[in-house]
Every structure is written in structure tokens, then in C-alpha cells.
């Protein structure tokens, strides 16, 4: 299987075949039924264009009180457990001896994007983060540990998996745009990104 290393980001294009992708979507739908997607609001009061939910012991939330991991969905229920099909990808590619505490589910509808940011709310940056792309293609931008400077971009397609460890773990990154309707995996279009993390 092909493996690209771009700026320390390990990219596995097409790691998941179409059957595996469809099975993951079905498992993500069950997660979303139990813990509905919500529009997060940043501490500055801006609604994010991406909708989110989580699975696992801890889920990532943001609201006027700040960014943090919480053991419950905003509705008060505990997050559903991480589907086995998703843990299988983690076990194959993360190189980690620990299972993830958190699976963040990001849903990108038409026009959704994610600004450049770092992921720094986890306890141990020596542990990798793993991302799974499903559905429409997205332009992923990779930057540096400090803000600004040169960046590199790559289109992530359905079934691609990215592992961020080592030098890449604290680099800025974001999603500039999604080619809405470019994949047939989700009948109504859109992109799902699953991000697996060891949090604490
Ligand atoms: C690099 N998500 O949820 S996945 C995020 O496609 C996030 O939804 C994007 O950035 C998305 O925080 C990009 C790729 C990714 C995920 C986590 C990282 C890159 C990362 C953590 C550290 C460094
Ligand atoms: Fe991120």
C-alpha cells in the first residue's frame, strides 16, 4: 500500500476500500443517532461551519466557556463507544500501544471549512492523532509549529487515512474547502472526517 510523507504527515491514500468505507459510514450513522451532530460555537461566539459529535470516553466540545474534552454530549448523555471498525484502522496504522479515548466526528456540508489551528488539548503530544476521510474530497493544508510561513496542501479523498505523529503532531493544519458532491459515498453529499486521539 502506498504511503506518502508530506511535511511529517503520513498519508495512506485509499487505505479503505469502498466496502470498508460504506461499513464505516453505517457505524458513524449509529453514533450520530445516539449523539446528534451539533454546530459548535467558539469561545469568541462564532458558530463553526463544521458540525460535530464524538464517540469514546471523551468528546471534544467548544462553546462560550472554551475548548475542552468532556465525558458527555451537550445533551447530557455519555458519548457512544467507538465502533470496532474504527478501532481496527487505529490498530493497523497508529503504532500506538493504547486505544484512543476519543473519536471526533466532523461533518462538512456544502461550504464548510476549518481554519488553520493546532490540536493542543491532549495530555501527551508524543502520541499520534489519526484521521479518516469519508465522502467528498477536501483540500487539507499543512503548516508549521508556529503561525504563518510556508504551507503545503493535498486533496484528501474518501478512504484516505492520515497519521500525525512526531514532527507533524503540533503543526498547524486546516481544511480550506470541500468539493461538494465529488464522491457518491454519502447520497446527499458532504464529507465526514473521523479523528482518533489519546487524550489523557
Ligand atoms: C495534525 N480536522 O478535527 S484531519 C480536527 O479534516 C481537524 O476534519 C480536520 O483538524 C478535518 O482537529 C483535519 C487531519 C488532522 C487531524 C488532527 C491533527 C491533522 C492533524 C492533529 C495534529 C496535527
Ligand atoms: Fe485539528
CSV table of C-alpha atoms and ligand atoms in Angstrom, one decimal:
chain,number,residue,atom,x,y,z
A,1,UNK,CA,0.0,0.0,0.0
A,2,UNK,CA,1.3,3.5,-0.9
A,3,UNK,CA,2.4,5.8,1.9
A,4,UNK,CA,3.2,9.5,1.3
A,5,UNK,CA,5.2,11.6,3.8
A,6,UNK,CA,4.4,15.3,3.3
A,7,UNK,CA,5.9,17.6,6.0
A,8,UNK,CA,5.8,14.7,8.5
A,9,UNK,CA,2.2,13.9,7.8
A,10,UNK,CA,1.9,10.2,6.9
A,11,UNK,CA,-0.8,9.8,4.2
A,12,UNK,CA,-2.2,6.4,3.2
A,13,UNK,CA,-4.2,7.1,0.0
A,14,UNK,CA,-7.1,4.8,-0.4
A,15,UNK,CA,-6.3,2.7,2.7
A,16,UNK,CA,-10.0,1.8,3.0
A,17,UNK,CA,-11.7,0.1,0.1
A,18,UNK,CA,-15.3,1.2,-0.9
A,19,UNK,CA,-16.9,-1.7,1.1
A,20,UNK,CA,-15.0,-0.7,4.3
A,21,UNK,CA,-15.9,2.9,3.7
A,22,UNK,CA,-19.6,2.0,3.5
A,23,UNK,CA,-19.3,-0.1,6.7
A,24,UNK,CA,-17.7,2.8,8.5
A,25,UNK,CA,-20.4,5.2,7.3
A,26,UNK,CA,-23.1,2.9,8.6
A,27,UNK,CA,-21.3,2.7,12.0
A,28,UNK,CA,-20.9,6.5,12.1
A,29,UNK,CA,-24.7,6.9,11.4
A,30,UNK,CA,-25.3,4.8,14.5
A,31,UNK,CA,-23.0,7.1,16.5
A,32,UNK,CA,-24.9,10.2,15.2
A,33,UNK,CA,-28.3,8.7,16.0
A,34,UNK,CA,-27.2,8.3,19.6
A,35,UNK,CA,-25.2,11.5,19.9
A,36,UNK,CA,-26.6,14.0,17.3
A,37,UNK,CA,-24.3,16.4,15.4
A,38,UNK,CA,-24.2,19.9,16.7
A,39,UNK,CA,-22.8,23.2,15.5
A,40,UNK,CA,-20.0,24.2,17.9
A,41,UNK,CA,-19.5,27.8,18.9
A,42,UNK,CA,-16.0,29.1,19.5
A,43,UNK,CA,-15.2,30.9,22.8
A,44,UNK,CA,-15.5,34.2,20.8
A,45,UNK,CA,-19.1,33.3,19.9
A,46,UNK,CA,-18.5,32.3,16.2
A,47,UNK,CA,-20.5,29.3,15.0
A,48,UNK,CA,-18.3,26.8,13.2
A,49,UNK,CA,-19.4,25.7,9.7
A,50,UNK,CA,-18.5,22.1,10.5
A,51,UNK,CA,-21.0,20.0,12.6
A,52,UNK,CA,-19.5,17.7,15.2
A,53,UNK,CA,-20.1,14.9,17.6
A,54,UNK,CA,-17.9,12.3,19.3
A,55,UNK,CA,-17.6,8.7,20.4
A,56,UNK,CA,-15.4,7.3,23.2
A,57,UNK,CA,-14.7,8.1,26.8
A,58,UNK,CA,-14.2,11.8,26.0
A,59,UNK,CA,-15.5,14.0,23.3
A,60,UNK,CA,-14.3,17.4,22.1
A,61,UNK,CA,-16.6,20.3,22.7
A,62,UNK,CA,-16.3,24.1,22.3
A,63,UNK,CA,-18.7,26.8,23.5
A,64,UNK,CA,-18.5,30.2,25.1
A,65,UNK,CA,-16.7,28.6,28.1
A,66,UNK,CA,-13.8,27.3,25.9
A,67,UNK,CA,-12.3,24.3,24.1
A,68,UNK,CA,-12.1,21.1,26.1
A,69,UNK,CA,-12.8,17.3,26.3
A,70,UNK,CA,-16.0,16.3,28.1
A,71,UNK,CA,-17.3,12.9,29.1
A,72,UNK,CA,-20.8,13.9,27.9
A,73,UNK,CA,-22.6,15.1,24.7
A,74,UNK,CA,-24.1,18.6,25.2
A,75,UNK,CA,-27.5,16.8,25.7
A,76,UNK,CA,-26.0,15.2,28.9
A,77,UNK,CA,-25.7,11.6,27.6
A,78,UNK,CA,-22.4,9.9,27.7
A,79,UNK,CA,-20.8,9.6,24.3
A,80,UNK,CA,-21.4,6.2,22.5
A,81,UNK,CA,-18.5,3.9,22.4
A,82,UNK,CA,-16.0,3.9,19.4
A,83,UNK,CA,-17.1,1.4,16.8
A,84,UNK,CA,-14.9,-1.6,16.3
A,85,UNK,CA,-14.5,-0.9,12.6
A,86,UNK,CA,-12.8,2.5,13.5
A,87,UNK,CA,-10.6,0.9,16.2
A,88,UNK,CA,-9.4,-1.6,13.5
A,89,UNK,CA,-7.9,1.3,11.5
A,90,UNK,CA,-6.2,2.7,14.6
A,91,UNK,CA,-4.7,-0.6,15.4
A,92,UNK,CA,-3.4,-1.1,11.9
A,93,UNK,CA,-1.7,2.3,11.4
A,94,UNK,CA,-1.3,4.3,14.7
A,95,UNK,CA,1.7,2.3,16.0
A,96,UNK,CA,0.3,3.1,19.5
A,97,UNK,CA,0.1,0.6,22.3
A,98,UNK,CA,-3.0,2.4,23.7
A,99,UNK,CA,-6.5,2.6,22.3
A,100,UNK,CA,-7.9,6.1,21.6
A,101,UNK,CA,-10.0,7.8,24.2
A,102,UNK,CA,-11.8,9.9,21.6
A,103,UNK,CA,-13.2,9.7,18.1
A,104,UNK,CA,-14.2,13.1,16.9
A,105,UNK,CA,-16.8,13.1,14.0
A,106,UNK,CA,-16.6,16.2,11.8
A,107,UNK,CA,-19.3,16.6,9.2
A,108,UNK,CA,-18.6,19.1,6.3
A,109,UNK,CA,-21.7,20.1,4.4
A,110,UNK,CA,-21.6,22.5,1.4
A,111,UNK,CA,-19.3,25.4,2.1
A,112,UNK,CA,-18.0,24.1,5.4
A,113,UNK,CA,-14.3,24.6,6.2
A,114,UNK,CA,-11.9,24.6,9.1
A,115,UNK,CA,-9.4,27.4,9.7
A,116,UNK,CA,-5.8,26.7,10.5
A,117,UNK,CA,-5.2,25.6,14.1
A,118,UNK,CA,-3.2,23.3,16.3
A,119,UNK,CA,-4.5,20.4,18.3
A,120,UNK,CA,-3.1,21.0,21.8
A,121,UNK,CA,-5.9,20.0,24.2
A,122,UNK,CA,-4.5,16.5,24.7
A,123,UNK,CA,-2.1,15.5,27.5
A,124,UNK,CA,0.7,13.7,25.7
A,125,UNK,CA,1.9,15.1,22.3
A,126,UNK,CA,4.2,12.1,21.8
A,127,UNK,CA,1.0,10.1,20.9
A,128,UNK,CA,-0.2,10.2,17.3
A,129,UNK,CA,-3.5,11.5,16.0
A,130,UNK,CA,-5.2,9.5,13.2
A,131,UNK,CA,-7.7,10.9,10.7
A,132,UNK,CA,-10.0,9.0,8.3
A,133,UNK,CA,-11.7,10.8,5.4
A,134,UNK,CA,-15.0,9.7,4.0
A,135,UNK,CA,-17.1,11.2,1.3
A,136,UNK,CA,-16.3,14.4,-0.7
A,137,UNK,CA,-12.8,15.4,-1.4
A,138,UNK,CA,-11.2,18.1,0.8
A,139,UNK,CA,-8.2,20.4,0.4
A,140,UNK,CA,-6.1,19.8,3.5
A,141,UNK,CA,-3.4,22.5,4.3
A,142,UNK,CA,-0.4,21.7,6.4
A,143,UNK,CA,1.7,24.4,8.0
A,144,UNK,CA,4.3,24.8,10.8
A,145,UNK,CA,4.5,24.7,14.6
A,146,UNK,CA,4.3,28.5,14.7
A,147,UNK,CA,1.7,30.5,12.9
A,148,UNK,CA,2.3,31.6,9.3
A,149,UNK,CA,5.2,30.6,7.0
A,150,UNK,CA,5.1,28.2,4.0
A,151,UNK,CA,2.3,25.7,3.8
A,152,UNK,CA,1.7,22.6,1.6
A,153,UNK,CA,-1.7,21.3,0.5
A,154,UNK,CA,-3.1,18.0,-0.5
A,155,UNK,CA,-6.5,16.8,-1.6
A,156,UNK,CA,-7.8,14.1,0.8
A,157,UNK,CA,-10.2,11.6,-0.8
A,158,UNK,CA,-12.7,9.1,0.6
A,159,UNK,CA,-10.8,6.2,2.2
A,160,UNK,CA,-7.6,8.1,2.8
A,161,UNK,CA,-6.0,7.9,6.3
A,162,UNK,CA,-3.5,10.4,7.7
A,163,UNK,CA,-1.3,9.8,10.8
A,164,UNK,CA,0.0,12.8,12.6
A,165,UNK,CA,2.9,11.9,14.9
A,166,UNK,CA,6.4,13.1,15.7
A,167,UNK,CA,7.2,16.4,14.0
A,168,UNK,CA,3.7,16.8,12.5
A,169,UNK,CA,1.8,16.5,15.8
A,170,UNK,CA,1.9,20.2,16.7
A,171,UNK,CA,1.8,21.6,13.2
A,172,UNK,CA,-1.0,24.0,12.2
A,173,UNK,CA,-3.5,22.5,9.7
A,174,UNK,CA,-6.9,23.1,8.3
A,175,UNK,CA,-9.4,22.3,5.6
A,176,UNK,CA,-9.7,25.1,3.0
A,177,UNK,CA,-12.6,23.7,1.0
A,178,UNK,CA,-14.6,20.6,0.1
A,179,UNK,CA,-15.5,19.7,-3.4
A,180,UNK,CA,-19.2,19.2,-2.6
A,181,UNK,CA,-20.7,16.2,-4.5
A,182,UNK,CA,-17.4,14.8,-5.7
A,183,UNK,CA,-18.0,11.4,-4.0
A,184,UNK,CA,-21.0,9.1,-4.2
A,185,UNK,CA,-20.4,7.6,-0.7
A,186,UNK,CA,-22.8,9.9,1.0
A,187,UNK,CA,-26.0,10.1,-1.1
A,188,UNK,CA,-26.7,13.7,-0.1
A,189,UNK,CA,-23.0,14.7,-0.4
A,190,UNK,CA,-20.7,16.1,2.2
A,191,UNK,CA,-17.6,14.9,4.0
A,192,UNK,CA,-17.0,13.0,7.2
A,193,UNK,CA,-13.7,13.2,9.0
A,194,UNK,CA,-13.0,10.9,11.9
A,195,UNK,CA,-10.2,11.9,14.2
A,196,UNK,CA,-8.8,9.4,16.8
A,197,UNK,CA,-6.9,10.6,19.8
A,198,UNK,CA,-5.4,9.5,23.1
A,199,UNK,CA,-6.5,12.4,25.3
A,200,UNK,CA,-5.3,11.6,28.9
B,1,LIG,C1,-2.5,17.5,12.5
B,1,LIG,N1,-9.8,18.0,11.4
B,1,LIG,O1,-10.6,17.8,14.0
B,1,LIG,S1,-8.0,16.0,9.9
B,1,LIG,C2,-9.5,18.4,13.8
B,1,LIG,O2,-10.4,17.1,8.2
B,1,LIG,C3,-9.1,18.6,12.4
B,1,LIG,O3,-11.8,17.5,9.8
B,1,LIG,C4,-9.5,18.2,10.0
B,1,LIG,O4,-8.1,19.2,12.1
B,1,LIG,C5,-10.7,17.5,9.3
B,1,LIG,O5,-8.8,18.9,14.6
B,1,LIG,C6,-8.2,17.7,9.6
B,1,LIG,C7,-6.3,16.0,9.9
B,1,LIG,C8,-5.7,16.3,11.3
B,1,LIG,C9,-6.3,15.9,12.4
B,1,LIG,C10,-5.6,16.1,13.6
B,1,LIG,C11,-4.4,16.6,13.7
B,1,LIG,C12,-4.4,16.8,11.3
B,1,LIG,C13,-3.7,17.0,12.5
B,1,LIG,C14,-3.7,16.8,14.9
B,1,LIG,C15,-2.4,17.2,14.9
B,1,LIG,C16,-1.8,17.6,13.7
B,2,LIG,FE1,-7.0,19.6,14.0
